[in-house]
XYZ file of C-alpha atoms in Angstrom:
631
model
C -93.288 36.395 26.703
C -93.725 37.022 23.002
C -94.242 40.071 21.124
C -98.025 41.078 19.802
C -95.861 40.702 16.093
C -94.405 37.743 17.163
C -97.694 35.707 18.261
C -99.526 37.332 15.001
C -96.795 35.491 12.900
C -97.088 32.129 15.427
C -100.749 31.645 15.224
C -100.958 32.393 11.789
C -97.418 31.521 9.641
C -98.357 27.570 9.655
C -96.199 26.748 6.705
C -94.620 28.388 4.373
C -93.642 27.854 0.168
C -89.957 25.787 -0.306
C -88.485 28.200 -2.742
C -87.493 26.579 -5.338
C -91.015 24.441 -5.768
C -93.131 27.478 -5.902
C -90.529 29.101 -7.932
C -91.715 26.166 -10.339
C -95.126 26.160 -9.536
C -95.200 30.031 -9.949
C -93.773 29.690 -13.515
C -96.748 27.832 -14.488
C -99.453 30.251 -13.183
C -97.716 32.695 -14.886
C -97.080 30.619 -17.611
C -101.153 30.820 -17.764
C -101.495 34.234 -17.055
C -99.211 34.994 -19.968
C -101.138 33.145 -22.463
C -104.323 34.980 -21.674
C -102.437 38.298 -21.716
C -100.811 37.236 -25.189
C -103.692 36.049 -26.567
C -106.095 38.814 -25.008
C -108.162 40.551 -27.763
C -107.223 37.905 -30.471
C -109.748 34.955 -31.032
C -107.618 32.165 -31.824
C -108.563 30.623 -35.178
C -110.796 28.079 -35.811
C -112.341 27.537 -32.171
C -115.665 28.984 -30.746
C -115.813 32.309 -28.650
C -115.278 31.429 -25.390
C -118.524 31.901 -23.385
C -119.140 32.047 -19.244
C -121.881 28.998 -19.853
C -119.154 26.799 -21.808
C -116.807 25.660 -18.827
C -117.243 21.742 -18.597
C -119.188 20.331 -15.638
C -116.382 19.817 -13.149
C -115.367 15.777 -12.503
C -112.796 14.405 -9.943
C -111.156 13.302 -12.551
C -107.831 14.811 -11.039
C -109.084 14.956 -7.366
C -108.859 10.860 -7.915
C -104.715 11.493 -8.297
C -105.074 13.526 -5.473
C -103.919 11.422 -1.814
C -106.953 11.874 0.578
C -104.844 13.667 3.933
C -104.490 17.098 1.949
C -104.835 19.649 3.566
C -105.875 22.158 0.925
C -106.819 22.117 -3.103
C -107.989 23.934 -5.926
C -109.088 22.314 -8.706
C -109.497 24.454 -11.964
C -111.348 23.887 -15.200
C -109.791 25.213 -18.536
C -107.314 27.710 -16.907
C -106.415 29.634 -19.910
C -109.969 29.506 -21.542
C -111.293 30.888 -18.368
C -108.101 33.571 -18.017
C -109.163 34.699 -21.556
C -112.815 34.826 -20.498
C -112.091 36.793 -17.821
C -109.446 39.627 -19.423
C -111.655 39.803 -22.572
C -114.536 40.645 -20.648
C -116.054 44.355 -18.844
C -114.706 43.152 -15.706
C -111.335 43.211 -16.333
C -111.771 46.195 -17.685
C -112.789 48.009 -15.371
C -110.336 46.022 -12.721
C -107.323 47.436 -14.918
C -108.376 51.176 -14.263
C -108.666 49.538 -9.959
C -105.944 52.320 -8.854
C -104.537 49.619 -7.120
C -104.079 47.592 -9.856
C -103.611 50.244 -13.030
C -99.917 50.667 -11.865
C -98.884 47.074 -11.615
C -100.811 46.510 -14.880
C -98.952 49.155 -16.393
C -95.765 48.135 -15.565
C -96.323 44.018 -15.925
C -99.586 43.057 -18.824
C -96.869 43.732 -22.087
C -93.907 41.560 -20.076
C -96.361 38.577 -18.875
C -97.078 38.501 -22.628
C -93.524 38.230 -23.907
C -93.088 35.517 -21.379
C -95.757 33.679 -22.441
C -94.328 33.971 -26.128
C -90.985 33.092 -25.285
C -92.040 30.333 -23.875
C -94.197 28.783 -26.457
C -91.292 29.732 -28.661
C -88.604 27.163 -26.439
C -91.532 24.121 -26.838
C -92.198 24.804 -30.295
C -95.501 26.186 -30.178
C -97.885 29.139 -30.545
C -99.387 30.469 -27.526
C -102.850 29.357 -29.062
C -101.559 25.656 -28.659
C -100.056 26.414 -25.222
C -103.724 27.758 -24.242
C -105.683 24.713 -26.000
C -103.186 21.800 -24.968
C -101.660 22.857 -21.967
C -103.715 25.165 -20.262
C -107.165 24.162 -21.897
C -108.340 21.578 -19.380
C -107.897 20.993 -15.723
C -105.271 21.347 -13.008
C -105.217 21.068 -9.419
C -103.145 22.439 -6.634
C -102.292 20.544 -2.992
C -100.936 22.024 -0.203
C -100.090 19.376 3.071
C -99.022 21.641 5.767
C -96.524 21.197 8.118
C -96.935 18.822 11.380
C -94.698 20.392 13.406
C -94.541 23.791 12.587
C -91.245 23.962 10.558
C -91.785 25.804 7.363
C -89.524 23.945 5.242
C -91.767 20.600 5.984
C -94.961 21.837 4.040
C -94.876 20.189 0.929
C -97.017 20.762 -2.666
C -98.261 19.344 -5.790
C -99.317 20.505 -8.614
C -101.356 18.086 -11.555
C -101.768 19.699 -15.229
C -103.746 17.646 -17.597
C -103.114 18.314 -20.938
C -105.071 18.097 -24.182
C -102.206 15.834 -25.642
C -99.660 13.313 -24.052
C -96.270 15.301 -26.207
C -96.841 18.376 -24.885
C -96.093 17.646 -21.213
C -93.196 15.845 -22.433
C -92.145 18.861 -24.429
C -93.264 21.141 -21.147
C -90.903 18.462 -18.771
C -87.919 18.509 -21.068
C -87.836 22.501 -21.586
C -87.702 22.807 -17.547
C -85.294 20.729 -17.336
C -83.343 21.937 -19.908
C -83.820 25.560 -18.611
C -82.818 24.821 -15.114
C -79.128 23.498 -16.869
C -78.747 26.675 -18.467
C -78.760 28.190 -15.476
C -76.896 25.349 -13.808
C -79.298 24.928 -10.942
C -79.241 21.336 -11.454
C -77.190 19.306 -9.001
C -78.036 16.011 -9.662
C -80.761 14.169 -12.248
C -82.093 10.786 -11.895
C -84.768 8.654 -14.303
C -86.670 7.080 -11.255
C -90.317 4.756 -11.471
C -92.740 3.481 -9.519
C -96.054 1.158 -9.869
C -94.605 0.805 -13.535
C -94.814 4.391 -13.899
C -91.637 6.193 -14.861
C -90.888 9.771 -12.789
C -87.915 12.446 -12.741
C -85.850 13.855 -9.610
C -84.015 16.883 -10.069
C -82.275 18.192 -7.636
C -81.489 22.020 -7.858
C -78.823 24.049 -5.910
C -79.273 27.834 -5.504
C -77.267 30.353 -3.275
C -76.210 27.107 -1.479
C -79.430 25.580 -0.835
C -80.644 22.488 -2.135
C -84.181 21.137 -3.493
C -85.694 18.149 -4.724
C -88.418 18.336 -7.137
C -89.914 15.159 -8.392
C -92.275 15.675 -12.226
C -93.601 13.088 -14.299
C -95.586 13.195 -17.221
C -97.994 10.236 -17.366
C -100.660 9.902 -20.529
C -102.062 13.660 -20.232
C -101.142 14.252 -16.925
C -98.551 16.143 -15.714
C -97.318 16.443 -12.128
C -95.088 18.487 -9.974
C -94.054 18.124 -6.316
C -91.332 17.918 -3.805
C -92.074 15.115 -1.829
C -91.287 11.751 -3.379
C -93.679 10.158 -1.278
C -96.127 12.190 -2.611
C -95.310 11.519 -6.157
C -95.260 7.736 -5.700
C -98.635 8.262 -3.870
C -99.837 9.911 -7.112
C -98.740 7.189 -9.122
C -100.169 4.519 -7.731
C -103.600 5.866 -7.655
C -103.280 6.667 -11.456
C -101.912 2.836 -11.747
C -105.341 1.549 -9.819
C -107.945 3.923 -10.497
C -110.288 2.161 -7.989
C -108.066 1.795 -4.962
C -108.467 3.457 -2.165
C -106.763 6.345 -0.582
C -108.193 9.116 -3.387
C -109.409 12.393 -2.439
C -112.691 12.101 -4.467
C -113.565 8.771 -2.505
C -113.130 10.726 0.534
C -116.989 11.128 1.747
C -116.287 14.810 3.356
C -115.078 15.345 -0.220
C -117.976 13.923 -2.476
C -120.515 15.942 0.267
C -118.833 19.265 -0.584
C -119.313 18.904 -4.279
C -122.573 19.022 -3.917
C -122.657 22.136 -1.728
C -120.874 24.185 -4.756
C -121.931 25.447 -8.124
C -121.772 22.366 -10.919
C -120.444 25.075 -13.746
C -117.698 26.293 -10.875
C -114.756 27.472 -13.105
C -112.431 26.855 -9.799
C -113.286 25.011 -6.643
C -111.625 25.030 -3.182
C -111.459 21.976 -1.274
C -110.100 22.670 2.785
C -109.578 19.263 5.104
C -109.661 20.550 8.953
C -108.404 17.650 10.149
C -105.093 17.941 8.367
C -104.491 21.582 9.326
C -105.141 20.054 13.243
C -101.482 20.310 14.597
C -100.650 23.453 12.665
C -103.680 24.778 14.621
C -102.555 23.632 17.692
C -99.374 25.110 17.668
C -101.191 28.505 16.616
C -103.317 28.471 20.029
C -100.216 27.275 22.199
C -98.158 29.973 20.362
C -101.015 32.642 20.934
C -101.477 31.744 24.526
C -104.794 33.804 26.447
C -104.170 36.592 23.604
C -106.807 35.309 21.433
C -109.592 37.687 20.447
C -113.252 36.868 20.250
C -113.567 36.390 16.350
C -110.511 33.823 16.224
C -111.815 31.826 18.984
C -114.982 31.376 17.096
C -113.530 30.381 14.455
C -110.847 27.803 16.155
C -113.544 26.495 18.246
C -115.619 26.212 15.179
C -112.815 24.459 13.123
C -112.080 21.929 15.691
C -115.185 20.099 14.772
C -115.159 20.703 11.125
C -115.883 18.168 8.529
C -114.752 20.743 5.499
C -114.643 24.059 4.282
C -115.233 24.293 0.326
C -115.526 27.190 -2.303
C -116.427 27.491 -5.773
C -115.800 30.804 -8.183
C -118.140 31.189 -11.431
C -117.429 33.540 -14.242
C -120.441 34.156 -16.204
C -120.475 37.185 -19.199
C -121.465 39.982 -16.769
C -121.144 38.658 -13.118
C -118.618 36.372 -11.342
C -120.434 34.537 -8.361
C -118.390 32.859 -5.154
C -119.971 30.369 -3.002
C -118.799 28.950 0.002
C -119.915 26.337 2.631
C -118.126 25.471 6.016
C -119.683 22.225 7.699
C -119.664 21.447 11.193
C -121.964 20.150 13.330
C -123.577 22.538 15.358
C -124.710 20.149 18.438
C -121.104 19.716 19.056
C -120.299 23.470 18.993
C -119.396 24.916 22.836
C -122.313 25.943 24.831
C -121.629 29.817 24.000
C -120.936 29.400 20.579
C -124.119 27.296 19.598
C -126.053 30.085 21.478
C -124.322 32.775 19.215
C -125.048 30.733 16.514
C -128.381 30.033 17.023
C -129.354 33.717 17.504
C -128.197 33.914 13.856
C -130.264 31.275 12.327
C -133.899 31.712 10.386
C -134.899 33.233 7.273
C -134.490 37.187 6.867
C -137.322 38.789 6.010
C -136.860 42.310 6.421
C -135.870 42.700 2.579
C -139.279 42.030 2.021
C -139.496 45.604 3.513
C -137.240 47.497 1.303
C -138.134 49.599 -1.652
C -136.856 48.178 -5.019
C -134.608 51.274 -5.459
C -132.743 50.954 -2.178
C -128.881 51.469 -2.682
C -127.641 50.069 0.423
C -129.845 47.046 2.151
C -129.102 44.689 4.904
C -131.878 42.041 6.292
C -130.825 39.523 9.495
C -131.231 37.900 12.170
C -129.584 39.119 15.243
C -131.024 38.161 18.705
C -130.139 40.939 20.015
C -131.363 39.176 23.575
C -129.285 36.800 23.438
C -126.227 38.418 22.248
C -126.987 40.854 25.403
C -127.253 38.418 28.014
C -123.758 36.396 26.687
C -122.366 39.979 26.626
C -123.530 40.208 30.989
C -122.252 37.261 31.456
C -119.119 37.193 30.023
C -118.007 40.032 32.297
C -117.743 43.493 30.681
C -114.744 45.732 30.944
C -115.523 49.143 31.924
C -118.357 47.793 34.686
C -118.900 51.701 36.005
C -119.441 52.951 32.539
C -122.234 50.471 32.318
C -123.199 51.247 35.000
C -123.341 54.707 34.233
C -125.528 54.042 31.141
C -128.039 51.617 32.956
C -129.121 54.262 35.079
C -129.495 57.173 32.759
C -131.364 54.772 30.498
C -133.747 53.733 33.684
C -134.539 57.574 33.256
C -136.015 57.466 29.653
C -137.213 53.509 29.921
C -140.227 53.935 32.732
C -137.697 53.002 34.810
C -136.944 49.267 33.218
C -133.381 48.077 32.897
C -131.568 48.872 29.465
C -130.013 45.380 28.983
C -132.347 43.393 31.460
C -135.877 44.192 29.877
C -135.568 45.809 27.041
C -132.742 44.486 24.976
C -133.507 41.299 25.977
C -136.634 41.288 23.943
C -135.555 42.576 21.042
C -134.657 40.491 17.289
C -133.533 38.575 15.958
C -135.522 40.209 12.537
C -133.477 43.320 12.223
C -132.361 45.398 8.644
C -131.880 48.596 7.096
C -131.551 50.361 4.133
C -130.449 53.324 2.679
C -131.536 55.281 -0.797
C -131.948 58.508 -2.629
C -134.784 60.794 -1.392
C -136.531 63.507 -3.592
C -137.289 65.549 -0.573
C -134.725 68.174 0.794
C -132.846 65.788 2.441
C -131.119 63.764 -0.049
C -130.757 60.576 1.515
C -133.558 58.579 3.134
C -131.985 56.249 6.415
C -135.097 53.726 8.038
C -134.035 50.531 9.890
C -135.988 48.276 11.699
C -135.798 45.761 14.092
C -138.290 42.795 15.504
C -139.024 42.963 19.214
C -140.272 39.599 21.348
C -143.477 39.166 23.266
C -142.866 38.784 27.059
C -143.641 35.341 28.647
C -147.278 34.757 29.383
C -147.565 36.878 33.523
C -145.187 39.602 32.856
C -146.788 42.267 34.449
C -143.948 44.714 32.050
C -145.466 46.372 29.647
C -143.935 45.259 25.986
C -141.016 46.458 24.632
C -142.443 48.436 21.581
C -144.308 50.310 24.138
C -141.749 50.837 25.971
C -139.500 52.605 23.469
C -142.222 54.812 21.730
C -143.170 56.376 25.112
C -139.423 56.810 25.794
C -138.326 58.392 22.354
C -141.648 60.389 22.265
C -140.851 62.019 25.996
C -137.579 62.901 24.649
C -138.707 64.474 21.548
C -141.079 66.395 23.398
C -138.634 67.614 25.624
C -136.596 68.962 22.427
C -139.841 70.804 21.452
C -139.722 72.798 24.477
C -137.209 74.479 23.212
C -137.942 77.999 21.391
C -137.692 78.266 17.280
C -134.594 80.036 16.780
C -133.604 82.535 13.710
C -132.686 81.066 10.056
C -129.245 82.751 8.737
C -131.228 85.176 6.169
C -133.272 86.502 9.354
C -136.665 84.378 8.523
C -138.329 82.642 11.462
C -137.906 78.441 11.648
C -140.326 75.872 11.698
C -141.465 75.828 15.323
C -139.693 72.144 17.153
C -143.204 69.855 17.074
C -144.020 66.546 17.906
C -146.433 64.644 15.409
C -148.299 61.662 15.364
C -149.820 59.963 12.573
C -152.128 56.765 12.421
C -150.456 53.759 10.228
C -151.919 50.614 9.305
C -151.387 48.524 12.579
C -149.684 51.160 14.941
C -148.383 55.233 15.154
C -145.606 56.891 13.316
C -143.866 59.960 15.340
C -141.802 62.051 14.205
C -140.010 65.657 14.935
C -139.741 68.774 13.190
C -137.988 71.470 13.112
C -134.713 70.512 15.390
C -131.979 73.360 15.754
C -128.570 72.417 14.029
C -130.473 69.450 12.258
C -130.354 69.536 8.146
C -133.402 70.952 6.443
C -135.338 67.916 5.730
C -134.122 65.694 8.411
C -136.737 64.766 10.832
C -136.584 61.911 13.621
C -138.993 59.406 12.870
C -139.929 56.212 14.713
C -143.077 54.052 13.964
C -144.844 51.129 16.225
C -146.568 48.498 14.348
C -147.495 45.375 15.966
C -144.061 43.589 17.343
C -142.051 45.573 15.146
C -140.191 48.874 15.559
C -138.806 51.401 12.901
C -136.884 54.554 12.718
C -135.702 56.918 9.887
C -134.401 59.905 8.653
C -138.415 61.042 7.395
C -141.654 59.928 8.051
C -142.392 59.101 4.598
C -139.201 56.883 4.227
C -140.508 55.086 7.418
C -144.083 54.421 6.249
C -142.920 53.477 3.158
C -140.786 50.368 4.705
C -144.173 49.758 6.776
C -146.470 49.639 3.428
C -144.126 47.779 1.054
C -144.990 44.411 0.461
C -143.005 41.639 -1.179
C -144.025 41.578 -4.886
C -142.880 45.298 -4.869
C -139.730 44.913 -2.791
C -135.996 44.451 -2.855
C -136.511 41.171 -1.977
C -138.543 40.344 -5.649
C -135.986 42.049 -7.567
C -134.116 39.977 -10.161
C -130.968 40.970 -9.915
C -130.794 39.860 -6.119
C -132.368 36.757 -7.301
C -129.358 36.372 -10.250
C -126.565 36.534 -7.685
C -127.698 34.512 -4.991
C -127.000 30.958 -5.103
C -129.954 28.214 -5.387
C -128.354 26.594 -2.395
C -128.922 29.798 -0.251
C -132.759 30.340 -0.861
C -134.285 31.948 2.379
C -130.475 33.603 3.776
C -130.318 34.210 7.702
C -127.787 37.186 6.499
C -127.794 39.314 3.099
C -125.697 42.849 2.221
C -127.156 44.527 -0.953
C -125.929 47.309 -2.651
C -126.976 49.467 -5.894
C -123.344 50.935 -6.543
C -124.609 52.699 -9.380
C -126.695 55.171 -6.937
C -124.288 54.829 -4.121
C -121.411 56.293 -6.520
C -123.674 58.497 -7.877
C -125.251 59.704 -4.164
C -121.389 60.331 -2.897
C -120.624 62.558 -5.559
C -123.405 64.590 -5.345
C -123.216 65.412 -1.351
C -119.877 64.830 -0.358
C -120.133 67.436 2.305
C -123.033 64.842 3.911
C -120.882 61.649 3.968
C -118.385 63.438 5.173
C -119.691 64.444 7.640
C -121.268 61.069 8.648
C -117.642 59.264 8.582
C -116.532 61.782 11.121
C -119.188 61.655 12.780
C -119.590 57.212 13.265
C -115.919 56.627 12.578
C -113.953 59.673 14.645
C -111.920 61.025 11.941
C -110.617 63.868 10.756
C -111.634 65.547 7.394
C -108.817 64.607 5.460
C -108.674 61.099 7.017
C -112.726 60.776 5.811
C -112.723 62.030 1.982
C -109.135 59.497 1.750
C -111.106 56.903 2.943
C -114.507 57.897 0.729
C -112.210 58.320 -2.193
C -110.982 54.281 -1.706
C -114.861 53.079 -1.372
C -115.359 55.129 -4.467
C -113.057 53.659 -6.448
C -114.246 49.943 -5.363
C -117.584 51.001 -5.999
C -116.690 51.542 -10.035
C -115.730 47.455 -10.260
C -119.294 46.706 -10.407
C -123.255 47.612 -10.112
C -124.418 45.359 -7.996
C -123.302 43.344 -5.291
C -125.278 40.887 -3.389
C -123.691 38.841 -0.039
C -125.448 36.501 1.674
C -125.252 33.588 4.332
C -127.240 30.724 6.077
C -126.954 28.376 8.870
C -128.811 25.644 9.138
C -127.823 22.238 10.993
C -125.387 21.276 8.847
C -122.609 24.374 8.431
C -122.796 27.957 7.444
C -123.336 28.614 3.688
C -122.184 32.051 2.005
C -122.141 33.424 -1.140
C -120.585 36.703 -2.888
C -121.916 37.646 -6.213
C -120.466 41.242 -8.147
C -122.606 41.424 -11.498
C -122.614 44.614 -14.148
C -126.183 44.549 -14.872
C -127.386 47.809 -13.601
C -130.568 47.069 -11.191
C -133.837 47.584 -13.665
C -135.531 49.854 -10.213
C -137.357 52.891 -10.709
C -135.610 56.086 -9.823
C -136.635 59.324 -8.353
């Protein structure tokens, strides 16, 4: 029987990097990351600034070299151009003063640099040539992994294509050269194939030997291990219309179209090639699966890709991702889970413009209840336990049976700064179903405002007790107030509760809402969509065209968040203990961390969407402050 460590590393260590090929492949991404360090803060002469709208329209031009069973690549337009873009710009500064990246860029920025120098210096080149020859136009990165499960069978490739055919030569002949040096090289041979001329250079290090195939052919320069590869490779670039190329692949050619044209990197997964890796992972892991991975096995057994693109523009960097699969073919319990997540989200058409934490979805929370039954929950006398104290308070109805069972799937919440004495205003809300036509139970909504109002009653009962400086409180009192379409209720007046806080619940029509104060909850009931989160712009700028009604989206304002945590730390404090369990120290360590992520940017939007064909997501960090009106 294996060790929890031991399956963690079996279900999830498919493959792993031969040494001495990533050694080379690592040299060039640092090679890149060098040049943009070097060159950082100097325009090179004689070319335009660099700008976030300038990165060419991507092509397949190196996706064609590419043979179509990979299991993984990244294609990348104008590497150093968009390196540059990226450490010239506010992001980068900001990501530098990251505490979890100052040290390391302390330590490593001035040395990357020097590389980068020194190697320019060995072709016989400024770093300004290396950036607009070498680095200035695309490159692409394969990954097949292993069949079997043996680490040292994964095999890479990496294409570079250069703005000129010497400097690849120049690029080839310096490794090599390097590698003697250093003696690594065991053995050198001038090979070809499909009239096409290739290198094998076989290094030896600490005893262990490596074959690395390169080639530099017209402007393209490429890199692997596998000589089957590399004569694959070849004799796609000798018959640019055969078959057997990635970009003819039709899984391929459909996920383009899924992604951002101006991508300035795109990710390009193929399930079926990661199938026996995966295989071994679920034989390795055994029963000890836990819900989220089987999800997402099950889901990538009948995938047709995953693919991901990553945008820099001058003040945002957006990341869009789409998984496709076929969701008829999904397991009976997963297409139900699924399917409770699907629809547009509307609730964001509910939150106020200045909201600094938002989330609008759709979670059937019926559904998700009845799979939960049926799957057999641990604890069953704790259930138990809390069915029949919530018979009490429910008119006697069944807490999972008829009343969860109705509610969603429109749920959301949000969170902002309050001018009252409670600084923060809390409301959610959350969609409840009609019963089927002859259900003699009364509806849902009904049933939770007499519930919460019998047990805010029963807390006024109790007497108004004495304020510290000897003043009398505000008696405990029930109120309710008309609202267009339904009652708001809310308490006053609670012993131990924060001045300002008062439990609030509203009824309107099918949908039910609770908050911190009952102006915070009749403002989410009177805000309409012109006026709302859900019209602002800068939600608008960071979510992708191919996501336009989202079944899922996470907003936040970090600007006020920040600025909310520093003023009344004592109150999130507090809050952490009291959702999370921890101690104080544990809390404002942990409060400190989301802090200091929250100063990388001022907005951040997240969103997602089924739909028949796959899930689509998108993550989108921009430093445009939202233009919403503050207290």
């Amino acid at each position: 029987m294996t060790t929890d460590r031991q399956t963690r590393l079996a279900r999830w260590q498919l493959w792993r990097r031969r040494p001495a090929l990533c050694a080379a492949i690592g040299c060039w991404l640092a090679l890149a990351a060098g040049v943009a360090v070097a060159q950082q803060g100097v325009q090179p002469a004689g070319r335009p600034p660099v700008r976030g709208g300038a990165v060419p329209a991507h092509t397949a031009r190196l996706a064609s070299l590419v043979p179509d069973d990979v299991g993984l690549l990244i294609e990348v337009e104008n590497l150093g151009g968009n390196a540059q873009l990226f450490l010239r710009g506010p992001f980068y500064r900001r990501f530098e003063q990251f505490p979890p990246v100052a040290g390391w860029h302390r330590e490593n920025a001035n040395r990357l640099g020097q590389i980068a120098e020194q190697i320019a210096r060995q072709l016989g080149m400024t770093t300004d040539e290396l950036w607009s020859k070498l680095l200035g136009q695309q490159a692409a990165l394969g990954v097949w992994p292993s069949s079997t499960g043996v680490a040292s069978e994964s095999r890479m490739l990496l294409l570079v294509e250069a703005g000129d055919d010497g400097v690849l030569d120049r690029v080839v002949q310096s490794f090599c050269q390097a590698q003697q040096r250093v003696g690594d090289i065991a053995e050198a041979k001038e090979l070809a194939h499909a009239g096409l001329g290739y290198q094998l250079r076989v290094l030896r290090r600490e005893g262990v030997e490596m074959h690395i195939y390169l080639a530099a052919v017209g402007k393209i320069g490429i890199l692997t291990g596998s000589e089957e590869i590399m004569q694959r490779v070849l004799e796609l670039y000798a018959a640019p219309q055969s078959p057997g190329g990635l970009a003819q692949l039709p899984a391929y050619q459909a996920s383009q179209l899924r992604l951002q044209p101006q991508a300035a990197a795109r990710m390009f997964v193929n399930p079926r090639a990661w199938g026996p890796a995966i295989g071994l992972a679920l034989e390795a892991a055994g029963d000890e699966l836990g819900l989220i991975e089987t999800i997402f096995l099950e889901t990538w057994k009948i995938a047709d890709y995953w693919a991901s693109s990553a945008e820099i523009r001058a003040d945002s960097f957006v990341v869009e991702s789409f998984f496709s699969f076929d969701r008829a073919r999904l397991p009976a319990p997963l297409r139900q889970l699924e399917e409770g997540l699907t629809g547009k989200a509307s609730f964001l058409e509910r939150v106020p413009p200045d909201a600094a934490l938002a989330f609008a979805g759709r979670i059937d929370i019926g559904r998700l209840s009845r799979m939960f039954l049926a799957g057999g929950a641990a604890g069953e006398q704790n259930l138990a336990q809390v069915r029949d104290l919530a018979k009490g308070l429910l008119l006697g109805l069944d807490l999972f049976d008829d009343v969860l069972v109705n509610l969603g799937p429109e749920v959301g919440m949000y969170l902002k700064s309050s001018p009252q004495e409670f600084p923060i205003e809390l409301v959610f809300g959350v969609e409840a179903q009609s019963r089927p036509a002859g259900d003699k139970r009364p509806p849902v909504t009904k049933v939770l405002d007499l519930a919460l109002r019998s047990a805010m009653q029963v807390l006024a009962g109790q007497p108004p007790t004495a304020e510290p400086d000897g003043a009398a409180s505000i008696p405990t009192q029930v109120k309710v107030e008309p609202v267009e379409g339904g009652t708001l209720t809310y308490l006053q007046g609670v012993p131990g509760m924060p001045a300002g806080f008062d439990l609030s619940y509203a009824v309107v029509g099918n949908y039910f809402f609770g908050g911190t104060s009952p102006a915070g909850v009749r403002r989410a009931i009177e805000t309409e969509q012109p006026a709302s989160l859900a019209a602002s712009p800068r939600v608008r700028a960071l979510l992708s065209p191919r996501i336009t009604e989202p079944s899922q989206l996470v907003y936040v304002d970090c600007r006020v968040l920040r600025g909310l945590m520093k003023e009344h730390p004592e109150l999130f404090r507090n809050l952490v203990q009291l959702t999370r369990g921890l101690d104080a120290e544990t809390a404002d360590r942990g409060l400190k961390q989301l802090a200091d992520l929250l100063e990388l940017a001022e907005t951040v939007v997240f969103a997602g969407k089924f739909d028949d064909a796959g899930l689509a997501f998108s993550f989108g960090l921009s430093l445009e402050e939202a233009a919403t009106p503050r207290n």
